[in-house]
């Protein structure tokens, strides 16, 4: 009864209102009830990974190549992309960078491929989880990932088609690396399509539906892409900023010589050039073009309207032209900048010349920086005998004449500098049809422009400029004069900037109407052995003269003796034995420039930055004949210490520029040669830094001087007390050395006994080495059985460069490496390749510098003659 009563009490009475119905949500479908995600094929994703890895590698190669072009001399031979190839044309084109930030397009490829790799990974691991629900969630993420991957792939293919059309239709060339990336884009996209089990009829809707329902993977990929792009840009810009000056210094050491070899059109002796200048200048220049409009104005004087006069150096003939030459700026010149600008920059250039383009790129930021202080003038010097009689009929640059005429005629319609920029930006396409296209792009009156091309006045203008070059003794391009002072070659922006800055300072400090007086030169016998100097870290003492080493191994700083030809190791030991030390780079540059040096780019070097004081120890600008810096490259030698009386700082430090490059750096990792040597010309300066070879480099271009914190009592020595350079090695036994060949064998002079040995030193940047090393394989095959052994020693500071270089030739002979140049330093080597022929007694019988194919038979006969001797 009690239970029944309880049940009755729990029932609602008749008066109780009915319960309000409670709304219900549909239950979440279980894994069994939910529609399945699309099945993902894992095989295509694995293949895609290979495509993406290849894409990243090729992109990094393109980035490195672009850096080499921007920071070096545009020589991309080491990438298999030599000048004149389609690859080189595409990479030199402005279309190889993005139009917004000016960064290499390949820089954005790396984040794209990494993002695709991330999505591919999510798709590959899809379907994993401990519960059905977690597995379903993973499958949904994988579905969104693979469909997002497909969408990105389609975009990369469209971008590839656009870039390919630009290459073919605009540039007219294709790049093998770029074509590889196009293949990567299409291959990866096909893999994504196969992995997604996609159908063409609903592919677009499926992509957007999957992203909408499961946005996690696409959002993560987007964030990854943004982060990697930002990081890539920061890393690229920081690397570029830090490496810019370092690479420029290396380019000066190596590419500058290539520039002179490629663009110098004559080896006429200086006397002959001087004698011919007047006659050459007067030929064909009687007629001048009429009615040429100027941009920004022009005057008939190279120096403009100055209010003060500076001391003009006496012009001296150099291999690059007169050291000082005030080129006439005429009414038919097209001038960029104010007509009354205090500084005038006149360049002699050719639109098809590669180094002229580099000079143009280096000048562009300065055109904006000094738009009120500098006027810029171009004088045409096309390297083509069709319009330049001084080329003797040679057509080095087949389109150079047409390009000069096209630019001049654009100038007649007020568009010279616009055409100037287009021609250098499209240097690989200067044919007549392309030139007309550029004229149309600039909106020129084409019939008028075409009439101008054949007008006598146009040819007369080009001849006038060539005649001006003749007056200056110029036989190659590019050349630039800043207020009359020669700056040869494709000078870095920092060097041009320095010349402009110092020209402005010189004009401001000059007294109106008066010539500036030359600095007084004190007698050399009154110069102390050490001079006090100052860097940002404080005062120090530096030797007044380049050091010699006495027979007891002490460093000696005295005038009128032969300086020591030393390695960094020799110099460090001799300075320390004398109670001193090698100068730091900061100290050396501070003493040379007369102002505390600043490491502007924070790379721990000081000779590769903007010059804080003067560029030359004797003054602001180069003056030929002041220092020993213009000796014949093949026959010249260093001179006595202090022999050039004017090659000194106001404080009395001699020969910091020219004579010998000087070792600096207290630690091996800091070792660098500073100041240039007896062949350097204007490049022998306070900001010249050479690090081509390792610290063991020793030859007739390397020397040193010492520094100390306190003055050290001088050590005197007579010439007969000093160590002498080894001199010519011909007829002498091999110096003692030891190298280890790649198979682990120790090679010393003892290994030459009883055999004829051909010992050669090579470097990866050496063009002649590319001819020599494969030829040596033939010699090995033919003559090894008769007793010839060949040993090739790579001397790149980065050993990997030598290793990768020689692999191309599959050497059958012994190969060793000498990255510190310790062995090389024993052989007085200053050019690559340098080779030695050694007889069976270990005596050096012949020295060969360079390797010319046409002289191979003569060299080989020397080898066979020695083999015939028993």
Short mmCIF file of C-alpha atoms in Angstrom, two decimals, residues 440-762:
data_model
loop_
_atom_site.label_atom_id
_atom_site.label_comp_id
_atom_site.label_asym_id
_atom_site.label_seq_id
_atom_site.Cartn_x
_atom_site.Cartn_y
_atom_site.Cartn_z
CA UNK A 440 57.40 53.27 -79.30
CA UNK A 441 57.17 52.47 -75.60
CA UNK A 442 58.53 55.94 -74.81
CA UNK A 443 55.90 57.51 -77.04
CA UNK A 444 58.39 58.97 -79.50
CA UNK A 445 57.45 60.32 -82.90
CA UNK A 446 58.69 57.23 -84.77
CA UNK A 447 59.04 58.75 -88.28
CA UNK A 448 61.01 61.64 -86.79
CA UNK A 449 63.10 59.22 -84.70
CA UNK A 450 63.87 57.02 -87.71
CA UNK A 451 64.86 60.04 -89.79
CA UNK A 452 67.23 61.11 -87.03
CA UNK A 453 68.97 57.71 -87.04
CA UNK A 454 70.40 58.32 -90.50
CA UNK A 455 70.92 62.08 -90.16
CA UNK A 456 74.55 63.24 -90.65
CA UNK A 457 74.29 65.30 -87.48
CA UNK A 458 73.67 62.14 -85.42
CA UNK A 459 76.79 60.42 -86.73
CA UNK A 460 78.71 63.65 -86.20
CA UNK A 461 77.69 63.68 -82.54
CA UNK A 462 78.90 60.11 -81.99
CA UNK A 463 82.19 60.95 -83.74
CA UNK A 464 82.55 64.03 -81.56
CA UNK A 465 82.29 61.89 -78.43
CA UNK A 466 84.79 59.36 -79.82
CA UNK A 467 87.15 62.25 -80.53
CA UNK A 468 86.79 63.42 -76.92
CA UNK A 469 87.73 59.92 -75.78
CA UNK A 470 90.80 60.09 -78.00
CA UNK A 471 91.88 63.33 -76.29
CA UNK A 472 91.63 61.52 -72.96
CA UNK A 473 93.63 58.52 -74.21
CA UNK A 474 90.65 56.20 -73.71
CA UNK A 475 90.60 52.90 -75.59
CA UNK A 476 88.01 50.97 -73.56
CA UNK A 477 84.84 51.35 -71.54
CA UNK A 478 83.58 52.25 -69.06
CA UNK A 479 85.50 55.31 -67.90
CA UNK A 480 84.16 58.08 -65.68
CA UNK A 481 85.54 61.47 -64.70
CA UNK A 482 84.30 63.22 -61.55
CA UNK A 483 85.19 66.89 -61.89
CA UNK A 484 87.96 65.81 -64.20
CA UNK A 485 89.36 63.02 -62.02
CA UNK A 486 89.46 59.54 -63.54
CA UNK A 487 87.44 56.76 -61.95
CA UNK A 488 88.01 53.77 -64.22
CA UNK A 489 86.05 50.57 -64.50
CA UNK A 490 82.62 49.78 -63.07
CA UNK A 491 83.41 51.61 -59.82
CA UNK A 492 81.30 50.73 -56.78
CA UNK A 493 78.67 53.16 -55.62
CA UNK A 494 80.71 53.87 -52.48
CA UNK A 495 83.76 54.91 -54.54
CA UNK A 496 81.73 57.19 -56.80
CA UNK A 497 79.98 58.60 -53.75
CA UNK A 498 83.35 59.34 -52.17
CA UNK A 499 84.61 61.20 -55.25
CA UNK A 500 81.46 63.31 -55.37
CA UNK A 501 81.49 64.07 -51.64
CA UNK A 502 85.14 65.04 -51.63
CA UNK A 503 84.71 67.17 -54.76
CA UNK A 504 81.95 69.09 -53.00
CA UNK A 505 84.06 69.46 -49.84
CA UNK A 506 87.06 70.57 -51.87
CA UNK A 507 85.01 73.26 -53.61
CA UNK A 508 83.57 74.53 -50.31
CA UNK A 509 87.01 74.77 -48.71
CA UNK A 510 88.67 76.44 -51.69
CA UNK A 511 89.36 80.18 -51.66
CA UNK A 512 87.58 81.95 -54.54
CA UNK A 513 89.99 82.68 -57.37
CA UNK A 514 92.97 80.95 -55.76
CA UNK A 515 94.63 77.61 -56.35
CA UNK A 516 94.87 75.37 -53.29
CA UNK A 517 98.44 74.84 -52.14
CA UNK A 518 100.02 71.41 -52.09
CA UNK A 519 100.94 69.89 -48.74
CA UNK A 520 104.54 70.35 -47.65
CA UNK A 521 106.73 67.26 -47.90
CA UNK A 522 109.37 66.87 -45.18
CA UNK A 523 112.79 65.29 -45.92
CA UNK A 524 112.76 61.53 -45.46
CA UNK A 525 115.74 61.62 -43.09
CA UNK A 526 113.67 63.59 -40.59
CA UNK A 527 110.92 60.97 -40.44
CA UNK A 528 111.00 58.83 -37.26
CA UNK A 529 110.78 55.06 -37.53
CA UNK A 530 107.34 55.08 -35.85
CA UNK A 531 104.50 57.61 -36.04
CA UNK A 532 101.67 58.14 -33.57
CA UNK A 533 98.19 57.64 -35.04
CA UNK A 534 94.65 57.38 -33.70
CA UNK A 535 91.70 55.05 -34.19
CA UNK A 536 88.31 55.05 -32.50
CA UNK A 537 89.80 52.84 -29.79
CA UNK A 538 92.62 55.26 -28.98
CA UNK A 539 96.20 56.15 -29.92
CA UNK A 540 98.76 53.69 -31.22
CA UNK A 541 102.14 53.70 -32.97
CA UNK A 542 102.69 52.54 -36.54
CA UNK A 543 105.90 52.01 -38.51
CA UNK A 544 106.69 54.86 -40.87
CA UNK A 545 108.09 52.50 -43.53
CA UNK A 546 107.25 49.09 -44.86
CA UNK A 547 109.25 46.58 -42.89
CA UNK A 548 112.26 44.56 -43.84
CA UNK A 549 113.35 41.49 -41.87
CA UNK A 550 116.93 41.23 -40.69
CA UNK A 551 118.90 38.03 -40.60
CA UNK A 552 117.97 37.51 -36.95
CA UNK A 553 114.27 37.60 -37.82
CA UNK A 554 113.45 41.08 -36.45
CA UNK A 555 111.15 43.52 -38.26
CA UNK A 556 113.05 46.69 -39.24
CA UNK A 557 111.43 49.97 -40.35
CA UNK A 558 114.05 52.06 -42.17
CA UNK A 559 114.09 54.04 -45.46
CA UNK A 560 115.85 53.25 -48.72
CA UNK A 561 116.04 49.46 -48.39
CA UNK A 562 114.18 46.57 -50.02
CA UNK A 563 111.00 45.75 -48.08
CA UNK A 564 110.41 42.17 -47.03
CA UNK A 565 108.25 39.99 -49.23
CA UNK A 566 106.37 38.21 -46.50
CA UNK A 567 103.41 35.99 -45.67
CA UNK A 568 101.09 36.84 -42.81
CA UNK A 569 102.87 34.21 -40.72
CA UNK A 570 106.29 35.76 -41.49
CA UNK A 571 105.01 39.24 -40.69
CA UNK A 572 103.36 38.27 -37.41
CA UNK A 573 106.49 36.48 -36.20
CA UNK A 574 108.85 39.33 -37.15
CA UNK A 575 106.67 42.03 -35.53
CA UNK A 576 106.26 40.07 -32.31
CA UNK A 577 109.98 39.33 -32.13
CA UNK A 578 110.58 43.09 -32.33
CA UNK A 579 108.25 43.81 -29.41
CA UNK A 580 105.44 44.98 -31.68
CA UNK A 581 102.48 43.34 -33.41
CA UNK A 582 100.77 43.39 -36.74
CA UNK A 583 98.39 46.32 -37.11
CA UNK A 584 94.70 45.64 -36.86
CA UNK A 585 92.73 46.49 -39.97
CA UNK A 586 91.05 49.32 -38.07
CA UNK A 587 94.42 50.83 -37.10
CA UNK A 588 95.90 50.52 -40.57
CA UNK A 589 92.93 52.16 -42.31
CA UNK A 590 92.74 54.91 -39.68
CA UNK A 591 96.42 55.75 -40.18
CA UNK A 592 96.10 55.76 -43.97
CA UNK A 593 92.87 57.77 -44.18
CA UNK A 594 93.81 60.21 -41.41
CA UNK A 595 90.53 59.66 -39.53
CA UNK A 596 89.22 56.90 -37.25
CA UNK A 597 87.86 54.12 -39.44
CA UNK A 598 84.26 53.00 -38.98
CA UNK A 599 82.87 49.54 -39.72
CA UNK A 600 79.78 50.85 -41.47
CA UNK A 601 78.38 47.45 -42.43
CA UNK A 602 79.25 45.72 -39.13
CA UNK A 603 81.17 42.87 -40.76
CA UNK A 604 84.35 43.38 -38.67
CA UNK A 605 86.28 44.76 -41.66
CA UNK A 606 87.21 48.41 -42.13
CA UNK A 607 88.83 48.66 -45.55
CA UNK A 608 85.62 47.72 -47.34
CA UNK A 609 83.50 50.60 -46.01
CA UNK A 610 82.95 54.22 -46.91
CA UNK A 611 86.14 56.21 -46.41
CA UNK A 612 86.00 58.41 -43.32
CA UNK A 613 88.95 60.62 -44.20
CA UNK A 614 90.95 60.59 -47.44
CA UNK A 615 91.07 57.73 -49.93
CA UNK A 616 94.80 58.05 -50.55
CA UNK A 617 97.53 58.65 -47.98
CA UNK A 618 98.60 61.83 -49.78
CA UNK A 619 95.14 63.33 -50.41
CA UNK A 620 91.51 63.03 -51.37
CA UNK A 621 91.99 61.91 -54.97
CA UNK A 622 94.25 59.70 -57.00
CA UNK A 623 97.29 61.38 -58.56
CA UNK A 624 99.24 59.21 -60.97
CA UNK A 625 102.96 59.03 -60.22
CA UNK A 626 102.66 59.94 -56.55
CA UNK A 627 103.02 56.36 -55.31
CA UNK A 628 104.63 53.32 -56.87
CA UNK A 629 101.43 51.89 -58.31
CA UNK A 630 101.77 51.94 -62.11
CA UNK A 631 104.57 49.44 -62.84
CA UNK A 632 104.30 46.96 -65.69
CA UNK A 633 102.27 43.97 -64.59
CA UNK A 634 104.76 41.45 -65.99
CA UNK A 635 108.08 43.20 -65.53
CA UNK A 636 107.47 45.52 -62.58
CA UNK A 637 108.85 45.12 -59.06
CA UNK A 638 108.46 46.88 -55.71
CA UNK A 639 110.78 49.77 -54.97
CA UNK A 640 112.86 50.84 -51.97
CA UNK A 641 111.08 51.88 -48.79
CA UNK A 642 110.19 55.58 -48.81
CA UNK A 643 111.54 56.05 -52.35
CA UNK A 644 108.40 57.89 -53.48
CA UNK A 645 108.80 61.07 -51.44
CA UNK A 646 105.22 62.26 -51.93
CA UNK A 647 103.60 58.90 -51.21
CA UNK A 648 103.10 59.64 -47.53
CA UNK A 649 100.55 60.86 -45.07
CA UNK A 650 100.88 64.36 -43.58
CA UNK A 651 102.14 62.61 -40.42
CA UNK A 652 105.01 60.99 -42.33
CA UNK A 653 103.86 57.38 -42.96
CA UNK A 654 105.22 56.20 -46.32
CA UNK A 655 103.96 53.79 -48.98
CA UNK A 656 100.58 52.91 -47.49
CA UNK A 657 99.27 52.87 -51.07
CA UNK A 658 101.13 50.96 -53.76
CA UNK A 659 104.56 49.33 -53.60
CA UNK A 660 103.52 46.29 -51.52
CA UNK A 661 100.16 45.17 -50.20
CA UNK A 662 100.52 45.04 -46.43
CA UNK A 663 99.35 42.31 -44.10
CA UNK A 664 97.06 43.36 -41.25
CA UNK A 665 95.12 41.43 -38.63
CA UNK A 666 96.40 40.10 -35.34
CA UNK A 667 94.63 36.74 -35.74
CA UNK A 668 94.77 34.41 -38.74
CA UNK A 669 91.02 34.69 -39.34
CA UNK A 670 91.46 38.48 -39.70
CA UNK A 671 94.42 38.33 -42.10
CA UNK A 672 94.02 40.68 -45.08
CA UNK A 673 96.26 42.53 -47.50
CA UNK A 674 95.66 46.28 -47.54
CA UNK A 675 96.61 49.23 -49.72
CA UNK A 676 97.24 47.67 -53.13
CA UNK A 677 100.62 47.10 -54.76
CA UNK A 678 102.96 48.39 -57.48
CA UNK A 679 100.47 47.47 -60.28
CA UNK A 680 97.24 48.74 -58.75
CA UNK A 681 96.98 52.27 -60.13
CA UNK A 682 94.08 54.19 -58.62
CA UNK A 683 92.90 50.97 -56.95
CA UNK A 684 95.93 51.12 -54.64
CA UNK A 685 94.19 53.13 -51.95
CA UNK A 686 93.34 53.24 -48.26
CA UNK A 687 90.12 51.28 -48.91
CA UNK A 688 91.75 48.49 -50.93
CA UNK A 689 91.32 45.10 -49.24
CA UNK A 690 92.54 41.89 -50.88
CA UNK A 691 91.73 38.43 -49.55
CA UNK A 692 92.09 36.34 -52.71
CA UNK A 693 94.47 33.79 -51.18
CA UNK A 694 95.20 32.49 -47.71
CA UNK A 695 97.58 33.99 -45.13
CA UNK A 696 100.51 31.99 -46.49
CA UNK A 697 100.57 34.09 -49.66
CA UNK A 698 104.06 35.47 -50.19
CA UNK A 699 105.38 37.04 -53.39
CA UNK A 700 106.70 40.32 -54.75
CA UNK A 701 103.40 42.05 -53.96
CA UNK A 702 103.05 41.20 -50.24
CA UNK A 703 104.71 43.02 -47.33
CA UNK A 704 103.84 44.47 -43.93
CA UNK A 705 104.49 47.05 -41.26
CA UNK A 706 104.06 46.77 -37.48
CA UNK A 707 102.06 48.59 -34.84
CA UNK A 708 102.38 48.87 -31.07
CA UNK A 709 100.53 50.39 -28.14
CA UNK A 710 103.65 52.23 -26.98
CA UNK A 711 106.61 53.48 -28.93
CA UNK A 712 109.26 50.75 -29.32
CA UNK A 713 112.95 51.54 -29.45
CA UNK A 714 114.00 51.37 -33.11
CA UNK A 715 116.20 48.61 -34.43
CA UNK A 716 118.61 49.70 -37.16
CA UNK A 717 120.12 47.57 -39.89
CA UNK A 718 122.28 47.99 -42.95
CA UNK A 719 121.10 46.60 -46.30
CA UNK A 720 123.57 43.74 -46.04
CA UNK A 721 122.02 42.73 -42.68
CA UNK A 722 118.57 42.13 -44.22
CA UNK A 723 117.04 38.93 -45.54
CA UNK A 724 116.67 38.92 -49.30
CA UNK A 725 113.73 37.61 -51.32
CA UNK A 726 114.18 34.14 -52.76
CA UNK A 727 114.11 35.53 -56.30
CA UNK A 728 113.98 33.39 -59.41
CA UNK A 729 113.56 29.70 -58.58
CA UNK A 730 114.75 28.40 -61.95
CA UNK A 731 117.77 26.15 -61.51
CA UNK A 732 117.22 25.81 -57.76
CA UNK A 733 116.02 22.81 -55.73
CA UNK A 734 112.37 22.74 -54.75
CA UNK A 735 111.65 24.55 -51.47
CA UNK A 736 110.69 22.27 -48.61
CA UNK A 737 106.93 21.70 -48.50
CA UNK A 738 104.36 19.04 -47.80
CA UNK A 739 100.86 18.63 -49.21
CA UNK A 740 98.43 15.76 -48.82
CA UNK A 741 96.80 14.49 -51.98
CA UNK A 742 93.13 13.50 -52.04
CA UNK A 743 94.05 9.82 -51.67
CA UNK A 744 95.90 10.60 -48.41
CA UNK A 745 99.45 10.45 -49.79
CA UNK A 746 102.00 12.93 -48.41
CA UNK A 747 103.75 14.68 -51.28
CA UNK A 748 107.11 16.37 -50.60
CA UNK A 749 110.18 17.25 -52.70
CA UNK A 750 111.46 13.74 -51.99
CA UNK A 751 108.62 12.35 -54.12
CA UNK A 752 110.01 14.10 -57.19
CA UNK A 753 113.31 12.23 -57.20
CA UNK A 754 113.64 9.91 -60.19
CA UNK A 755 110.60 11.35 -62.00
CA UNK A 756 109.75 14.34 -64.14
CA UNK A 757 107.17 16.36 -62.22
CA UNK A 758 104.67 18.92 -63.48
CA UNK A 759 103.46 20.87 -60.43
CA UNK A 760 100.64 23.35 -61.06
CA UNK A 761 98.67 25.68 -58.80
CA UNK A 762 95.05 26.44 -59.74
#
